[in-house]
mmCIF file of C-alpha atoms and ligand atoms in Angstrom:
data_model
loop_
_atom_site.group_PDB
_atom_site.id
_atom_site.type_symbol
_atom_site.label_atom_id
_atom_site.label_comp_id
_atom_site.label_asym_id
_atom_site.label_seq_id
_atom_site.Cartn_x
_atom_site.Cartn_y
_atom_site.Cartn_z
ATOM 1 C CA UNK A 57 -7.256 -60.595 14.365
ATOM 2 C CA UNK A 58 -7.576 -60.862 10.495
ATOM 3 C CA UNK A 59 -10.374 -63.434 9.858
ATOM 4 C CA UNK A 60 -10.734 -65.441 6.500
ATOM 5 C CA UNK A 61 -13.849 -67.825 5.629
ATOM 6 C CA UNK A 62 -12.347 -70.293 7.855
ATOM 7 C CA UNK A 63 -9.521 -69.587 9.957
ATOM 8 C CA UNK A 64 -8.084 -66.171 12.114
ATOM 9 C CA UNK A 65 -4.267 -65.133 12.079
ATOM 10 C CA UNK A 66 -3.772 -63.849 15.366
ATOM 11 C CA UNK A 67 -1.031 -62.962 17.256
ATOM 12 C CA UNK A 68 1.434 -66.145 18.825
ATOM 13 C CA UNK A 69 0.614 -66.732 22.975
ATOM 14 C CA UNK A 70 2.731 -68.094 25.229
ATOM 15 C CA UNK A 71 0.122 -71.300 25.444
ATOM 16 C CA UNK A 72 0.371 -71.959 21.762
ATOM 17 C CA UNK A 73 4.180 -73.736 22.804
ATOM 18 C CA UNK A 74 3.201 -77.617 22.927
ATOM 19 C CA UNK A 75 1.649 -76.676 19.387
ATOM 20 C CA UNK A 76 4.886 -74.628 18.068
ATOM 21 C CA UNK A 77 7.250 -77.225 19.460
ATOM 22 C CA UNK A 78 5.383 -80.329 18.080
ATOM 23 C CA UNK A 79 5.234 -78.675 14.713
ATOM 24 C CA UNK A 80 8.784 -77.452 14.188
ATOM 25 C CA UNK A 81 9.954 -81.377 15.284
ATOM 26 C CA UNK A 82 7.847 -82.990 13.063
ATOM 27 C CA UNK A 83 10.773 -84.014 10.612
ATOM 28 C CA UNK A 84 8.091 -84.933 7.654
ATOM 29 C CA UNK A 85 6.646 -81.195 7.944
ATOM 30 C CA UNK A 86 9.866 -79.556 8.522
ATOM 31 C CA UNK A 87 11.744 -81.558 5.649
ATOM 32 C CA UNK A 88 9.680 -79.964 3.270
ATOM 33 C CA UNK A 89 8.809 -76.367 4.070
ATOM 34 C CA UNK A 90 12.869 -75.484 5.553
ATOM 35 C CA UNK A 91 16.423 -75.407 3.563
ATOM 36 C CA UNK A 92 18.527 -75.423 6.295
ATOM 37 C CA UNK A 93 20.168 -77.910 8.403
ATOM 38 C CA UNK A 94 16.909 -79.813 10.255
ATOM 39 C CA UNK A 95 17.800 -79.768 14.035
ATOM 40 C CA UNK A 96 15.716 -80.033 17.161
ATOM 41 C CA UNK A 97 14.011 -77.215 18.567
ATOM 42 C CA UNK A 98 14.376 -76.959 22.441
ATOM 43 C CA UNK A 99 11.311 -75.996 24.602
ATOM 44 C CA UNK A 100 13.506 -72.671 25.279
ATOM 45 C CA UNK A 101 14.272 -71.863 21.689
ATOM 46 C CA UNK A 102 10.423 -72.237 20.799
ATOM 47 C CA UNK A 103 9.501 -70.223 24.427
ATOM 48 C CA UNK A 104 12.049 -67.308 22.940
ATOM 49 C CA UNK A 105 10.415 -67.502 19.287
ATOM 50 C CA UNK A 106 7.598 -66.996 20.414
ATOM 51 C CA UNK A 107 8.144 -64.003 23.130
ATOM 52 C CA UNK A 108 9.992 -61.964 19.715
ATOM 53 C CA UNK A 109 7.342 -62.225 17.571
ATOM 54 C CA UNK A 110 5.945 -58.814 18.696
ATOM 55 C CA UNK A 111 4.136 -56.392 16.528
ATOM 56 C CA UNK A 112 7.360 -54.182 16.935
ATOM 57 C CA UNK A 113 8.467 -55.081 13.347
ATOM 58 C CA UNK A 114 11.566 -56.027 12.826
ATOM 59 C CA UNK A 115 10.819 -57.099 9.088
ATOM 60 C CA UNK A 116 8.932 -60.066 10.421
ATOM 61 C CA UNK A 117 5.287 -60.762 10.767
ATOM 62 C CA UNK A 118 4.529 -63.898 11.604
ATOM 63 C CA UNK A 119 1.070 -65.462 13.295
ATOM 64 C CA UNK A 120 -0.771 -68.184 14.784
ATOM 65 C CA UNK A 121 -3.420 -69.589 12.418
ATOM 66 C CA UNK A 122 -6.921 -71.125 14.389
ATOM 67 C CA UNK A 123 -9.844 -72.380 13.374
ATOM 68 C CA UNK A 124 -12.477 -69.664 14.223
ATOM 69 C CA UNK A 125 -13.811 -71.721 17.125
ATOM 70 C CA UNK A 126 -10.097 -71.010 18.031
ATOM 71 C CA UNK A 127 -8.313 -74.305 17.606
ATOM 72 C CA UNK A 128 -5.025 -73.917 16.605
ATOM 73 C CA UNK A 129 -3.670 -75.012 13.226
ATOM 74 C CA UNK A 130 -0.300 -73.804 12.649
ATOM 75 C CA UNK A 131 1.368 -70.996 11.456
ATOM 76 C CA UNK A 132 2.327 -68.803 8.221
ATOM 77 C CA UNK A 133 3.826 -65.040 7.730
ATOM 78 C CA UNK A 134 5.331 -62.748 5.680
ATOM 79 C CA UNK A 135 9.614 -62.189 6.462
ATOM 80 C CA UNK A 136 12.034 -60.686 4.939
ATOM 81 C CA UNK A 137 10.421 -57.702 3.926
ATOM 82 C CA UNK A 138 11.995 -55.251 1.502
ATOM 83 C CA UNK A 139 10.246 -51.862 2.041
ATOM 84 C CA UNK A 140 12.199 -50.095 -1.117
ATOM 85 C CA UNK A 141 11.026 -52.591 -3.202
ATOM 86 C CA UNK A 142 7.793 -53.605 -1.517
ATOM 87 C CA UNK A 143 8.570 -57.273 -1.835
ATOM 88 C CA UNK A 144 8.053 -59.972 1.124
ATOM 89 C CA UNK A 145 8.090 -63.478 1.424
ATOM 90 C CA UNK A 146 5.545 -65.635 2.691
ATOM 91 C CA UNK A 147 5.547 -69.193 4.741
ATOM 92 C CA UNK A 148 2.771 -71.413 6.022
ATOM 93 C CA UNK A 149 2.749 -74.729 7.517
ATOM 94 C CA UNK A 150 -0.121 -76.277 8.625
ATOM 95 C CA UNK A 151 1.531 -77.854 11.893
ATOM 96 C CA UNK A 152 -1.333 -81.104 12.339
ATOM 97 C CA UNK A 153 -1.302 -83.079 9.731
ATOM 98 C CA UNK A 154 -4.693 -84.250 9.958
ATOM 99 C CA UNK A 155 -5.987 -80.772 9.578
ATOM 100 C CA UNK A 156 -4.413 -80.748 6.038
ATOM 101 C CA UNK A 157 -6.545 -80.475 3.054
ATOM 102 C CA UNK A 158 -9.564 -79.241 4.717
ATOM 103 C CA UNK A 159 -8.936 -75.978 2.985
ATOM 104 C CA UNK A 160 -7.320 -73.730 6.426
ATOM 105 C CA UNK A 161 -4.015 -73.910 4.400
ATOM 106 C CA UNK A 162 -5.368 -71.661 1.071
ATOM 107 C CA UNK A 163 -7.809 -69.679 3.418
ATOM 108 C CA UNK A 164 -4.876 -68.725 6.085
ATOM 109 C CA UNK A 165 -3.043 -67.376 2.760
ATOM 110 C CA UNK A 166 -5.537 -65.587 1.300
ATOM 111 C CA UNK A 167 -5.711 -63.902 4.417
ATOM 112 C CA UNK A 168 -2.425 -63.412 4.665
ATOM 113 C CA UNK A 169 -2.936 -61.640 1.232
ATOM 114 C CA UNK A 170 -5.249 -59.581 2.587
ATOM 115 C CA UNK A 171 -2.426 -58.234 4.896
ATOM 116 C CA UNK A 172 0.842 -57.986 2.654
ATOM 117 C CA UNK A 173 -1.162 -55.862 -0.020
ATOM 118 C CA UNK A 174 -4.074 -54.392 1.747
ATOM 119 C CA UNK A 175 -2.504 -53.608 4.928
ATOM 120 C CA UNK A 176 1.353 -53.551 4.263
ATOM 121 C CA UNK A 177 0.845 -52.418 0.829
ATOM 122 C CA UNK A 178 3.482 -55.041 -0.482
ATOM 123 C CA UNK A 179 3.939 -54.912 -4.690
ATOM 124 C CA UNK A 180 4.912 -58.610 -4.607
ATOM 125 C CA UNK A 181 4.489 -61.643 -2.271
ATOM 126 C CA UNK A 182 7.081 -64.378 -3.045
ATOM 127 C CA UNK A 183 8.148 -67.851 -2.295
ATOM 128 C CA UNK A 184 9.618 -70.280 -3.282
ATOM 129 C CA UNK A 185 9.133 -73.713 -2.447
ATOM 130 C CA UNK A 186 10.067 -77.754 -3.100
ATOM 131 C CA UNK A 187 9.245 -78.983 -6.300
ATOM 132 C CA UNK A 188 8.233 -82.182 -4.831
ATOM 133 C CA UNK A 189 5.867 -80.320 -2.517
ATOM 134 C CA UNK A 190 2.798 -80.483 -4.705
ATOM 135 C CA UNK A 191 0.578 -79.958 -1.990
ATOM 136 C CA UNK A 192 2.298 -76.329 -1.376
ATOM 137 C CA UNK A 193 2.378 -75.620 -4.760
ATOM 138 C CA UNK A 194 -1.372 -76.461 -5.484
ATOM 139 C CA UNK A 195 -2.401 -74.331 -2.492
ATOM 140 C CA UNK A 196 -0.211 -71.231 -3.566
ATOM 141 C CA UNK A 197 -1.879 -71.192 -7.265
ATOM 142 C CA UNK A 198 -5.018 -71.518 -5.903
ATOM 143 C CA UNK A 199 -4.611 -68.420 -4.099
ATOM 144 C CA UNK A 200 -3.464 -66.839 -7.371
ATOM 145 C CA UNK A 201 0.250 -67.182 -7.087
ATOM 146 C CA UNK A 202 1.850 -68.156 -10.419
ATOM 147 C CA UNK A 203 5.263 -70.195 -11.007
ATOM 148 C CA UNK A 204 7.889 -68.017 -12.296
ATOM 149 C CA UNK A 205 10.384 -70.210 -12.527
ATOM 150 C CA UNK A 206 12.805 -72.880 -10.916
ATOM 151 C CA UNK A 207 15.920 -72.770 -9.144
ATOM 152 C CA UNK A 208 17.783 -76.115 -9.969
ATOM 153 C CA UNK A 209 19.359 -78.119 -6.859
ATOM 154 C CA UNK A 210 19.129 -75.082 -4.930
ATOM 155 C CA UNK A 211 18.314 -77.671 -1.386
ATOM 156 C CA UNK A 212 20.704 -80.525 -0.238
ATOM 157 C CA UNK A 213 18.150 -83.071 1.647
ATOM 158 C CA UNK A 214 18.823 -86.393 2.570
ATOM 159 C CA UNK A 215 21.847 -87.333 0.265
ATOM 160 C CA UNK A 216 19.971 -85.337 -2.797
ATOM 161 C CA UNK A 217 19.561 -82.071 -4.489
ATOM 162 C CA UNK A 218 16.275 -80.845 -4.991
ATOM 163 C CA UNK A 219 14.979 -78.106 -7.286
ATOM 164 C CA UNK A 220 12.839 -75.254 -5.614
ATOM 165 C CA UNK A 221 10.258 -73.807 -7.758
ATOM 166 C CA UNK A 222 9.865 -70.001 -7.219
ATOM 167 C CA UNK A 223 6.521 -68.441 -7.255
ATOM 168 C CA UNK A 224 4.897 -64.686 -6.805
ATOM 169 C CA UNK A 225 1.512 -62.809 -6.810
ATOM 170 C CA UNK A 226 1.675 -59.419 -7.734
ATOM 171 C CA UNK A 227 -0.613 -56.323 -6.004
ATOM 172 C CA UNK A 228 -2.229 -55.404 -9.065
ATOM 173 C CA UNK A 229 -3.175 -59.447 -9.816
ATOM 174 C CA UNK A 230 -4.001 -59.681 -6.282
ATOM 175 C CA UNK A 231 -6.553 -56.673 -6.790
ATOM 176 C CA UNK A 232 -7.664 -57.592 -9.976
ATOM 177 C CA UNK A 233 -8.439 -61.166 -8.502
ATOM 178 C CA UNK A 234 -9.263 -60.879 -4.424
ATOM 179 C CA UNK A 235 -12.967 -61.135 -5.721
ATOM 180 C CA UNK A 236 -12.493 -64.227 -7.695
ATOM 181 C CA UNK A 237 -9.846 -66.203 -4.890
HETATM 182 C C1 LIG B 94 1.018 -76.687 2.020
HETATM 183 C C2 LIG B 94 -0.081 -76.550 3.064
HETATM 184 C C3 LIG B 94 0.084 -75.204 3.769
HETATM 185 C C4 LIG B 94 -1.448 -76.561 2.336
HETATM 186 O O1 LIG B 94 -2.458 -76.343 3.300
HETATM 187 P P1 LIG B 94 -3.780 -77.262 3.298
HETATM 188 O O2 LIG B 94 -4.693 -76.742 4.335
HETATM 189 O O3 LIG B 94 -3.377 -78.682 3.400
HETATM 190 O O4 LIG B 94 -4.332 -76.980 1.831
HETATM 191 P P2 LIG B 94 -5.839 -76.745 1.380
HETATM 192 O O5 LIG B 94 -6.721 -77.767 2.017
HETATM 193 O O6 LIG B 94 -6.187 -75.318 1.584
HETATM 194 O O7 LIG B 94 -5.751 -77.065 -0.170
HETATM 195 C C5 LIG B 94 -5.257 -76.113 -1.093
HETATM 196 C C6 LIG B 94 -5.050 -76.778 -2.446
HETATM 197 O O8 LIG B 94 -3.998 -77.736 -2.351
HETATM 198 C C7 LIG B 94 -4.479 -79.037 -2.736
HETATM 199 N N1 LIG B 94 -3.858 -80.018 -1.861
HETATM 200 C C8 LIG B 94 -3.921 -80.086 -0.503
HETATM 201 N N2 LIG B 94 -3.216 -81.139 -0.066
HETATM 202 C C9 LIG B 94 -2.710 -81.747 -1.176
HETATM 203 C C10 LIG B 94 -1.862 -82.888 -1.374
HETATM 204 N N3 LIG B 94 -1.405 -83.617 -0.347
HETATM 205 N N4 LIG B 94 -1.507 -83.198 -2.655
HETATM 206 C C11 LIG B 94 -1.935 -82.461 -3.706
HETATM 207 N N5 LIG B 94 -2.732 -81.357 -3.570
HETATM 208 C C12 LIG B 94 -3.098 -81.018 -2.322
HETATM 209 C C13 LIG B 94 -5.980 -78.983 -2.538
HETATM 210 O O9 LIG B 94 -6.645 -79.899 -3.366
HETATM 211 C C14 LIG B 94 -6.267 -77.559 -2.935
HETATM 212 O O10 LIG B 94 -6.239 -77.431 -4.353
HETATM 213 P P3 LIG B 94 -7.520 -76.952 -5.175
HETATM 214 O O11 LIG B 94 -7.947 -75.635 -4.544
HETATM 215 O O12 LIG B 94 -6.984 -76.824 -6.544
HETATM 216 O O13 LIG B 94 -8.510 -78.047 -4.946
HETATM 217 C C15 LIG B 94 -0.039 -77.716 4.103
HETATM 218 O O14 LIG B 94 -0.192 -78.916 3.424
HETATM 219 C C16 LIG B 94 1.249 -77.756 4.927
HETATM 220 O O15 LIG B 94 1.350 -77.069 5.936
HETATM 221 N N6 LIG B 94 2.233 -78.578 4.503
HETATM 222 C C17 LIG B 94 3.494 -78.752 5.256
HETATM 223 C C18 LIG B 94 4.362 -77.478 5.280
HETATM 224 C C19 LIG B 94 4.601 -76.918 3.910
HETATM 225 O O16 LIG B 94 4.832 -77.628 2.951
HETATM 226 N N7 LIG B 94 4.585 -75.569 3.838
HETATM 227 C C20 LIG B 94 4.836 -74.831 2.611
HETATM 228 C C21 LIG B 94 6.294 -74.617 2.450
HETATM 229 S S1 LIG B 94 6.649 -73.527 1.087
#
Protein backbone atom coordinates (compact mmCIF):
# COMPACT_ATOMS: atom_id res chain seq x y z
CA UNK A 1 0.00 0.00 0.00
CA UNK A 2 2.71 2.66 0.86
CA UNK A 3 5.68 1.91 -1.49
CA UNK A 4 9.36 3.04 -0.73
CA UNK A 5 12.41 2.64 -3.32
CA UNK A 6 12.48 -0.89 -2.42
CA UNK A 7 9.96 -2.45 -0.39
CA UNK A 8 5.74 -1.98 0.17
CA UNK A 9 4.09 -1.96 3.76
CA UNK A 10 0.95 -3.55 3.20
CA UNK A 11 -1.54 -4.82 5.20
CA UNK A 12 -0.76 -8.54 7.26
CA UNK A 13 -2.75 -11.76 5.27
CA UNK A 14 -3.67 -14.69 6.70
CA UNK A 15 -0.82 -16.51 4.31
CA UNK A 16 1.93 -14.36 5.67
CA UNK A 17 1.69 -17.01 9.09
CA UNK A 18 4.71 -19.52 8.32
CA UNK A 19 6.62 -16.06 7.84
CA UNK A 20 5.17 -14.34 11.21
CA UNK A 21 5.65 -17.52 13.19
CA UNK A 22 9.26 -18.27 11.98
CA UNK A 23 10.20 -14.71 12.75
CA UNK A 24 8.78 -14.18 16.23
CA UNK A 25 10.72 -17.82 17.22
CA UNK A 26 13.81 -16.92 15.95
CA UNK A 27 15.42 -16.39 19.52
CA UNK A 28 18.60 -14.38 17.89
CA UNK A 29 15.99 -11.81 16.23
CA UNK A 30 13.66 -11.73 19.05
CA UNK A 31 16.50 -11.36 21.79
CA UNK A 32 17.31 -8.20 20.45
CA UNK A 33 14.36 -6.20 19.19
CA UNK A 34 11.81 -7.42 22.58
CA UNK A 35 12.17 -6.61 26.55
CA UNK A 36 9.96 -8.97 27.75
CA UNK A 37 10.08 -12.46 28.82
CA UNK A 38 11.09 -14.45 25.26
CA UNK A 39 8.46 -17.30 24.99
CA UNK A 40 7.18 -19.33 22.09
CA UNK A 41 4.61 -18.13 19.90
CA UNK A 42 1.89 -20.81 19.09
CA UNK A 43 0.54 -21.14 15.48
CA UNK A 44 -2.86 -19.80 17.19
CA UNK A 45 -1.38 -16.83 18.95
CA UNK A 46 0.37 -15.72 15.56
CA UNK A 47 -3.19 -16.80 13.50
CA UNK A 48 -5.01 -14.25 16.22
CA UNK A 49 -2.17 -11.46 15.75
CA UNK A 50 -2.59 -11.40 12.71
CA UNK A 51 -6.65 -11.44 12.27
CA UNK A 52 -6.44 -7.97 14.93
CA UNK A 53 -4.27 -6.11 13.06
CA UNK A 54 -7.17 -4.37 11.21
CA UNK A 55 -7.16 -0.85 10.00
CA UNK A 56 -9.81 -0.26 12.84
CA UNK A 57 -7.15 1.50 15.01
CA UNK A 58 -6.85 0.67 18.17
CA UNK A 59 -3.53 2.77 18.62
CA UNK A 60 -1.73 0.17 16.58
CA UNK A 61 -0.57 0.13 13.04
CA UNK A 62 1.40 -2.43 12.23
CA UNK A 63 2.31 -4.05 8.51
CA UNK A 64 3.81 -6.60 6.46
CA UNK A 65 6.97 -5.36 4.70
CA UNK A 66 7.69 -7.15 0.86
CA UNK A 67 9.95 -6.72 -1.56
CA UNK A 68 8.03 -5.02 -4.47
CA UNK A 69 8.03 -8.23 -6.49
CA UNK A 70 6.06 -9.09 -3.25
CA UNK A 71 8.34 -11.33 -1.25
CA UNK A 72 7.91 -10.97 2.16
CA UNK A 73 10.53 -9.53 4.51
CA UNK A 74 9.20 -8.93 7.83
CA UNK A 75 7.49 -6.50 9.63
CA UNK A 76 7.68 -2.89 11.39
CA UNK A 77 4.85 -0.29 12.77
CA UNK A 78 4.10 2.44 14.69
CA UNK A 79 2.18 1.46 18.51
CA UNK A 80 1.45 3.11 21.19
CA UNK A 81 0.27 6.14 19.80
CA UNK A 82 -0.39 9.23 21.89
CA UNK A 83 -2.82 11.44 19.89
CA UNK A 84 -2.60 14.53 22.59
CA UNK A 85 0.84 14.57 22.22
CA UNK A 86 1.29 13.28 18.69
CA UNK A 87 4.02 10.90 19.72
CA UNK A 88 4.27 7.07 18.49
CA UNK A 89 6.67 4.49 18.62
CA UNK A 90 8.06 2.61 15.93
CA UNK A 91 9.40 -1.25 15.51
CA UNK A 92 10.89 -3.15 12.60
CA UNK A 93 12.40 -6.44 12.31
CA UNK A 94 13.53 -7.74 9.32
CA UNK A 95 12.24 -11.45 10.01
CA UNK A 96 15.04 -13.42 7.32
CA UNK A 97 18.14 -12.88 8.22
CA UNK A 98 19.66 -13.20 4.98
CA UNK A 99 17.64 -10.35 3.68
CA UNK A 100 19.48 -8.09 6.23
CA UNK A 101 21.66 -5.37 5.06
CA UNK A 102 20.41 -5.17 1.63
CA UNK A 103 18.95 -1.85 2.57
CA UNK A 104 14.73 -3.11 2.98
CA UNK A 105 15.36 -2.40 6.74
CA UNK A 106 16.12 1.75 6.32
CA UNK A 107 13.75 1.86 3.19
CA UNK A 108 10.67 0.04 5.15
CA UNK A 109 11.34 2.99 7.81
CA UNK A 110 11.52 5.70 5.77
CA UNK A 111 8.35 4.63 4.59
CA UNK A 112 7.06 4.17 7.63
CA UNK A 113 8.03 7.91 8.07
CA UNK A 114 6.20 8.76 5.35
CA UNK A 115 3.08 7.48 7.29
CA UNK A 116 3.54 8.64 11.06
CA UNK A 117 4.13 12.36 9.83
CA UNK A 118 2.62 12.62 6.45
CA UNK A 119 -0.34 10.58 6.96
CA UNK A 120 -0.87 10.37 10.84
CA UNK A 121 0.58 13.69 11.31
CA UNK A 122 2.72 12.38 14.35
CA UNK A 123 5.17 15.40 16.03
CA UNK A 124 7.62 12.68 17.12
CA UNK A 125 8.49 9.04 16.19
CA UNK A 126 10.39 7.28 19.03
CA UNK A 127 12.23 4.21 20.00
CA UNK A 128 14.30 3.01 21.83
CA UNK A 129 16.43 0.20 21.29
CA UNK A 130 19.61 -2.22 22.59
CA UNK A 131 22.73 -0.60 22.82
CA UNK A 132 24.40 -3.61 21.58
CA UNK A 133 22.13 -3.58 18.54
CA UNK A 134 24.35 -1.55 16.27
CA UNK A 135 22.78 -2.73 13.33
CA UNK A 136 19.30 -1.05 14.59
CA UNK A 137 20.89 1.84 15.64
CA UNK A 138 22.86 2.49 12.32
CA UNK A 139 19.64 1.96 10.34
CA UNK A 140 17.51 4.41 12.59
CA UNK A 141 20.20 7.40 12.09
CA UNK A 142 20.33 6.79 8.71
CA UNK A 143 16.80 7.50 8.40
CA UNK A 144 17.43 10.69 10.38
CA UNK A 145 16.62 9.57 13.86
CA UNK A 146 19.07 11.00 16.42
CA UNK A 147 20.14 9.42 19.96
CA UNK A 148 18.72 11.32 22.73
CA UNK A 149 19.90 9.55 25.29
CA UNK A 150 20.28 6.15 27.26
CA UNK A 151 18.35 4.37 29.70
CA UNK A 152 20.90 2.37 31.90
CA UNK A 153 20.05 -1.50 32.58
CA UNK A 154 16.64 -0.80 31.63
CA UNK A 155 16.51 -4.93 29.94
CA UNK A 156 17.34 -8.11 32.03
CA UNK A 157 18.63 -10.70 29.17
CA UNK A 158 20.35 -13.72 29.71
CA UNK A 159 21.78 -13.26 33.32
CA UNK A 160 22.68 -9.37 32.34
CA UNK A 161 21.43 -5.89 32.28
CA UNK A 162 21.62 -4.09 29.23
CA UNK A 163 21.35 -0.37 28.53
CA UNK A 164 18.69 0.75 25.85
CA UNK A 165 19.58 3.74 23.95
CA UNK A 166 16.52 5.98 23.21
CA UNK A 167 16.18 7.67 19.95
CA UNK A 168 13.50 10.18 18.08
CA UNK A 169 12.92 12.07 14.75
CA UNK A 170 10.96 14.98 15.00
CA UNK A 171 8.12 16.24 12.15
CA UNK A 172 9.75 19.36 11.47
CA UNK A 173 13.44 17.36 11.00
CA UNK A 174 11.58 14.82 9.17
CA UNK A 175 10.28 17.68 6.74
CA UNK A 176 13.23 19.55 6.67
CA UNK A 177 15.12 16.24 5.68
CA UNK A 178 12.53 13.66 3.67
CA UNK A 179 14.42 15.11 0.53
CA UNK A 180 17.83 14.36 1.73
CA UNK A 181 16.90 10.53 3.53
C1 LIG B 1 17.73 -3.49 12.39
C2 LIG B 1 17.23 -3.94 11.02
C3 LIG B 1 15.75 -3.58 10.90
C4 LIG B 1 18.02 -3.17 9.93
O1 LIG B 1 17.49 -3.53 8.67
P1 LIG B 1 18.48 -3.90 7.46
O2 LIG B 1 17.66 -4.12 6.26
O3 LIG B 1 19.37 -5.00 7.89
O4 LIG B 1 19.33 -2.56 7.36
P2 LIG B 1 19.79 -1.79 6.04
O5 LIG B 1 20.36 -2.77 5.06
O6 LIG B 1 18.69 -0.92 5.57
O7 LIG B 1 20.99 -0.91 6.60
C5 LIG B 1 20.75 0.30 7.29
C6 LIG B 1 22.04 0.78 7.93
O8 LIG B 1 22.44 -0.13 8.95
C7 LIG B 1 23.76 -0.63 8.68
N1 LIG B 1 23.79 -2.03 9.06
C8 LIG B 1 23.00 -3.04 8.60
N2 LIG B 1 23.33 -4.20 9.20
C9 LIG B 1 24.36 -3.90 10.04
C10 LIG B 1 25.13 -4.68 10.97
N3 LIG B 1 24.91 -5.99 11.14
N4 LIG B 1 26.08 -4.04 11.70
C11 LIG B 1 26.30 -2.71 11.57
N5 LIG B 1 25.59 -1.92 10.71
C12 LIG B 1 24.64 -2.52 9.97
C13 LIG B 1 23.95 -0.46 7.18
O9 LIG B 1 25.31 -0.36 6.84
C14 LIG B 1 23.22 0.84 6.95
O10 LIG B 1 24.01 1.93 7.39
P3 LIG B 1 24.48 3.08 6.39
O11 LIG B 1 23.21 3.59 5.73
O12 LIG B 1 25.12 4.05 7.30
O13 LIG B 1 25.38 2.37 5.44
C15 LIG B 1 17.42 -5.48 10.81
O14 LIG B 1 18.77 -5.77 10.93
C16 LIG B 1 16.63 -6.34 11.80
O15 LIG B 1 15.46 -6.62 11.56
N6 LIG B 1 17.27 -6.77 12.91
C17 LIG B 1 16.63 -7.66 13.90
C18 LIG B 1 15.47 -6.98 14.65
C19 LIG B 1 15.86 -5.67 15.26
O16 LIG B 1 16.93 -5.50 15.80
N7 LIG B 1 14.91 -4.71 15.19
C20 LIG B 1 15.08 -3.38 15.76
C21 LIG B 1 14.68 -3.39 17.18
S1 LIG B 1 14.65 -1.75 17.87
Amino acid sequence: MYQGNKVRLRAYRQQDIENVLRQVNDYDSVRMSASGVILPATYDDEMRWISQQTSMGHGEYQFAIETLDEQYVGGCGIHKVDWKNRVGQVGILIGNPNLRGHGFGSDAIRTLCRVGFGEMNMNKLALTVMAENEAAIRCYSACGFQIEGRLRKEVWREGLYHDLVAMGLLADEWRRGSSAI
